[in-house]
GROMACS .gro file of N, CA and C in nm:
model
  252
    1MET      N    1   8.482  10.327  12.859
    1MET     CA    2   8.433  10.269  12.736
    1MET      C    3   8.538  10.291  12.629
    2GLU      N    4   8.560  10.198  12.541
    2GLU     CA    5   8.653  10.205  12.437
    2GLU      C    6   8.587  10.187  12.298
    3ILE      N    7   8.612  10.276  12.205
    3ILE     CA    8   8.557  10.266  12.071
    3ILE      C    9   8.669  10.237  11.974
    4ASN      N   10   8.653  10.130  11.897
    4ASN     CA   11   8.746  10.100  11.788
    4ASN      C   12   8.703  10.176  11.667
    5PHE      N   13   8.767  10.287  11.637
    5PHE     CA   14   8.726  10.377  11.529
    5PHE      C   15   8.733  10.308  11.392
    6HIS      N   16   8.824  10.216  11.366
    6HIS     CA   17   8.835  10.163  11.234
    6HIS      C   18   8.712  10.079  11.192
    7PHE      N   19   8.634  10.030  11.284
    7PHE     CA   20   8.508   9.963  11.247
    7PHE      C   21   8.409  10.063  11.190
    8TYR      N   22   8.413  10.183  11.234
    8TYR     CA   23   8.319  10.286  11.193
    8TYR      C   24   8.347  10.333  11.048
    9VAL      N   25   8.474  10.335  11.002
    9VAL     CA   26   8.507  10.391  10.875
    9VAL      C   27   8.499  10.292  10.760
   10TYR      N   28   8.464  10.167  10.782
   10TYR     CA   29   8.456  10.071  10.675
   10TYR      C   30   8.359  10.113  10.566
   11GLY      N   31   8.247  10.180  10.598
   11GLY     CA   32   8.151  10.212  10.499
   11GLY      C   33   8.179  10.343  10.427
   12ARG      N   34   8.287  10.407  10.462
   12ARG     CA   35   8.324  10.540  10.404
   12ARG      C   36   8.423  10.518  10.295
   13ALA      N   37   8.438  10.619  10.212
   13ALA     CA   38   8.535  10.615  10.102
   13ALA      C   39   8.676  10.620  10.156
   14GLU      N   40   8.769  10.566  10.084
   14GLU     CA   41   8.915  10.570  10.121
   14GLU      C   42   8.955  10.711  10.119
   15THR      N   43   9.058  10.742  10.201
   15THR     CA   44   9.098  10.886  10.218
   15THR      C   45   9.194  10.920  10.103
   16ASN      N   46   9.203  11.051  10.074
   16ASN     CA   47   9.293  11.107   9.974
   16ASN      C   48   9.271  11.052   9.834
   17ILE      N   49   9.147  11.018   9.803
   17ILE     CA   50   9.112  10.977   9.669
   17ILE      C   51   9.041  11.092   9.605
   18LYS      N   52   9.098  11.140   9.491
   18LYS     CA   53   9.040  11.257   9.426
   18LYS      C   54   8.911  11.219   9.350
   19PRO      N   55   8.821  11.317   9.323
   19PRO     CA   56   8.704  11.289   9.251
   19PRO      C   57   8.738  11.236   9.104
   20TRP      N   58   8.652  11.153   9.045
   20TRP     CA   59   8.679  11.089   8.923
   20TRP      C   60   8.714  11.189   8.813
   21LYS      N   61   8.643  11.301   8.802
   21LYS     CA   62   8.666  11.399   8.699
   21LYS      C   63   8.809  11.447   8.700
   22ILE      N   64   8.863  11.477   8.818
   22ILE     CA   65   9.003  11.524   8.834
   22ILE      C   66   9.100  11.414   8.798
   23VAL      N   67   9.074  11.293   8.840
   23VAL     CA   68   9.160  11.181   8.806
   23VAL      C   69   9.161  11.157   8.655
   24LEU      N   70   9.046  11.161   8.591
   24LEU     CA   71   9.036  11.139   8.447
   24LEU      C   72   9.112  11.248   8.371
   25GLU      N   73   9.098  11.374   8.414
   25GLU     CA   74   9.179  11.481   8.351
   25GLU      C   75   9.327  11.458   8.363
   26GLY      N   76   9.375  11.412   8.482
   26GLY     CA   77   9.516  11.379   8.497
   26GLY      C   78   9.559  11.264   8.412
   27MET      N   79   9.473  11.164   8.395
   27MET     CA   80   9.507  11.050   8.305
   27MET      C   81   9.520  11.096   8.161
   28VAL      N   82   9.430  11.183   8.119
   28VAL     CA   83   9.436  11.232   7.977
   28VAL      C   84   9.565  11.308   7.956
   29GLU      N   85   9.599  11.393   8.056
   29GLU     CA   86   9.722  11.469   8.041
   29GLU      C   87   9.846  11.378   8.042
   30GLY      N   88   9.846  11.276   8.125
   30GLY     CA   89   9.959  11.181   8.135
   30GLY      C   90   9.972  11.102   8.007
   31ASN      N   91   9.855  11.066   7.944
   31ASN     CA   92   9.860  10.994   7.821
   31ASN      C   93   9.926  11.075   7.707
   32LYS      N   94   9.917  11.207   7.712
   32LYS     CA   95   9.982  11.294   7.615
   32LYS      C   96  10.132  11.297   7.632
   33LYS      N   97  10.178  11.274   7.752
   33LYS     CA   98  10.323  11.287   7.784
   33LYS      C   99  10.402  11.166   7.744
   34ILE      N  100  10.354  11.044   7.779
   34ILE     CA  101  10.429  10.924   7.756
   34ILE      C  102  10.343  10.821   7.687
   35LYS      N  103  10.392  10.762   7.579
   35LYS     CA  104  10.318  10.662   7.506
   35LYS      C  105  10.310  10.533   7.591
   36TRP      N  106  10.206  10.457   7.574
   36TRP     CA  107  10.188  10.335   7.649
   36TRP      C  108  10.305  10.239   7.635
   37GLN      N  109  10.360  10.231   7.516
   37GLN     CA  110  10.471  10.139   7.494
   37GLN      C  111  10.597  10.175   7.573
   38ASP      N  112  10.610  10.302   7.608
   38ASP     CA  113  10.729  10.351   7.682
   38ASP      C  114  10.712  10.357   7.830
   39ARG      N  115  10.602  10.311   7.884
   39ARG     CA  116  10.573  10.319   8.030
   39ARG      C  117  10.629  10.197   8.104
   40GLU      N  118  10.653  10.217   8.230
   40GLU     CA  119  10.685  10.106   8.316
   40GLU      C  120  10.566  10.017   8.337
   41PRO      N  121  10.575   9.886   8.324
   41PRO     CA  122  10.460   9.794   8.334
   41PRO      C  123  10.423   9.752   8.477
   42TYR      N  124  10.394   9.852   8.558
   42TYR     CA  125  10.358   9.827   8.700
   42TYR      C  126  10.211   9.849   8.722
   43ALA      N  127  10.154   9.763   8.812
   43ALA     CA  128  10.019   9.792   8.864
   43ALA      C  129  10.037   9.866   8.997
   44TYR      N  130   9.951   9.957   9.024
   44TYR     CA  131   9.961  10.044   9.145
   44TYR      C  132   9.828  10.037   9.221
   45TRP      N  133   9.838  10.015   9.350
   45TRP     CA  134   9.721  10.017   9.433
   45TRP      C  135   9.754  10.077   9.566
   46ARG      N  136   9.663  10.158   9.622
   46ARG     CA  137   9.680  10.218   9.753
   46ARG      C  138   9.549  10.209   9.825
   47GLY      N  139   9.552  10.156   9.945
   47GLY     CA  140   9.425  10.142  10.017
   47GLY      C  141   9.441  10.070  10.148
   48ASN      N  142   9.332  10.028  10.208
   48ASN     CA  143   9.331   9.960  10.335
   48ASN      C  144   9.315   9.810  10.313
   49PRO      N  145   9.421   9.736  10.331
   49PRO     CA  146   9.413   9.586  10.305
   49PRO      C  147   9.341   9.513  10.414
   50HIS      N  148   9.306   9.576  10.523
   50HIS     CA  149   9.245   9.501  10.639
   50HIS      C  150   9.092   9.497  10.634
   51VAL      N  151   9.030   9.542  10.527
   51VAL     CA  152   8.888   9.539  10.526
   51VAL      C  153   8.827   9.413  10.466
   52SER      N  154   8.918   9.333  10.395
   52SER     CA  155   8.866   9.210  10.338
   52SER      C  156   8.986   9.112  10.320
   53PRO      N  157   8.958   8.984  10.320
   53PRO     CA  158   9.060   8.886  10.296
   53PRO      C  159   9.127   8.897  10.160
   54ASN      N  160   9.043   8.938  10.057
   54ASN     CA  161   9.099   8.952   9.924
   54ASN      C  162   9.201   9.061   9.919
   55ARG      N  163   9.177   9.168   9.989
   55ARG     CA  164   9.280   9.278   9.992
   55ARG      C  165   9.403   9.239  10.068
   56GLU      N  166   9.390   9.161  10.172
   56GLU     CA  167   9.509   9.111  10.243
   56GLU      C  168   9.591   9.018  10.153
   57ASP      N  169   9.523   8.936  10.076
   57ASP     CA  170   9.592   8.846   9.975
   57ASP      C  171   9.664   8.936   9.868
   58LEU      N  172   9.604   9.046   9.832
   58LEU     CA  173   9.664   9.133   9.732
   58LEU      C  174   9.797   9.178   9.779
   59MET      N  175   9.818   9.208   9.905
   59MET     CA  176   9.941   9.256   9.955
   59MET      C  177  10.057   9.162   9.942
   60LYS      N  178  10.026   9.031   9.927
   60LYS     CA  179  10.124   8.930   9.900
   60LYS      C  180  10.198   8.943   9.765
   61CYS      N  181  10.138   9.023   9.678
   61CYS     CA  182  10.192   9.046   9.540
   61CYS      C  183  10.288   9.163   9.538
   62ASN      N  184  10.317   9.225   9.649
   62ASN     CA  185  10.414   9.332   9.649
   62ASN      C  186  10.556   9.280   9.626
   63VAL      N  187  10.642   9.367   9.586
   63VAL     CA  188  10.780   9.327   9.552
   63VAL      C  189  10.847   9.264   9.677
   64SER      N  190  10.924   9.158   9.651
   64SER     CA  191  10.997   9.093   9.761
   64SER      C  192  11.143   9.073   9.712
   65ASP      N  193  11.220   9.013   9.805
   65ASP     CA  194  11.359   8.990   9.767
   65ASP      C  195  11.375   8.873   9.668
   66LYS      N  196  11.268   8.793   9.656
   66LYS     CA  197  11.272   8.679   9.563
   66LYS      C  198  11.205   8.704   9.427
   67TYR      N  199  11.104   8.793   9.425
   67TYR     CA  200  11.032   8.810   9.300
   67TYR      C  201  10.968   8.953   9.298
   68ASP      N  202  10.968   9.008   9.178
   68ASP     CA  203  10.899   9.132   9.156
   68ASP      C  204  10.776   9.104   9.069
   69TRP      N  205  10.656   9.119   9.132
   69TRP     CA  206  10.529   9.090   9.061
   69TRP      C  207  10.488   9.202   8.970
   70LEU      N  208  10.570   9.307   8.961
   70LEU     CA  209  10.534   9.429   8.884
   70LEU      C  210  10.410   9.496   8.937
   71ALA      N  211  10.398   9.491   9.072
   71ALA     CA  212  10.293   9.559   9.140
   71ALA      C  213  10.352   9.643   9.252
   72ARG      N  214  10.297   9.761   9.268
   72ARG     CA  215  10.338   9.852   9.376
   72ARG      C  216  10.216   9.876   9.462
   73LEU      N  217  10.221   9.817   9.579
   73LEU     CA  218  10.105   9.817   9.666
   73LEU      C  219  10.140   9.896   9.797
   74TYR      N  220  10.056   9.987   9.835
   74TYR     CA  221  10.080  10.073   9.950
   74TYR      C  222   9.959  10.066  10.044
   75GLU      N  223   9.991  10.046  10.171
   75GLU     CA  224   9.885  10.036  10.275
   75GLU      C  225   9.858  10.179  10.318
   76GLN      N  226   9.734  10.217  10.308
   76GLN     CA  227   9.690  10.348  10.357
   76GLN      C  228   9.571  10.321  10.448
   77ALA      N  229   9.596  10.323  10.578
   77ALA     CA  230   9.490  10.297  10.673
   77ALA      C  231   9.518  10.372  10.799
   78SER      N  232   9.412  10.419  10.856
   78SER     CA  233   9.431  10.486  10.984
   78SER      C  234   9.346  10.411  11.085
   79PHE      N  235   9.413  10.342  11.172
   79PHE     CA  236   9.341  10.271  11.274
   79PHE      C  237   9.359  10.348  11.407
   80LEU      N  238   9.251  10.410  11.446
   80LEU     CA  239   9.250  10.487  11.563
   80LEU      C  240   9.163  10.425  11.673
   81THR      N  241   9.215  10.417  11.793
   81THR     CA  242   9.133  10.368  11.901
   81THR      C  243   9.117  10.486  11.992
   82ILE      N  244   8.991  10.518  12.017
   82ILE     CA  245   8.959  10.632  12.107
   82ILE      C  246   8.908  10.577  12.242
   83ALA      N  247   8.977  10.610  12.347
   83ALA     CA  248   8.933  10.571  12.483
   83ALA      C  249   8.851  10.681  12.539
   84LEU      N  250   8.728  10.649  12.583
   84LEU     CA  251   8.644  10.750  12.650
   84LEU      C  252   8.632  10.722  12.796
   0.00000   0.00000   0.00000
């Protein structure tokens, strides 16, 4: 029997995402260090693009040799197949 593990994790939270309180504290500290006007104008996303067509389309906005969409997109997915 073979179990495709990635179908099981769809309902779970993405991995390595910190609790909101910790993220908010980091954002407040970061806002004190660099003014918004002096920041690099990039959008950042990290996650599993294979859970929906919209997320797969999002990955098309990553930097290419022809155009920089000012987005930095990173795939973070663990697709494990367990053979029993």
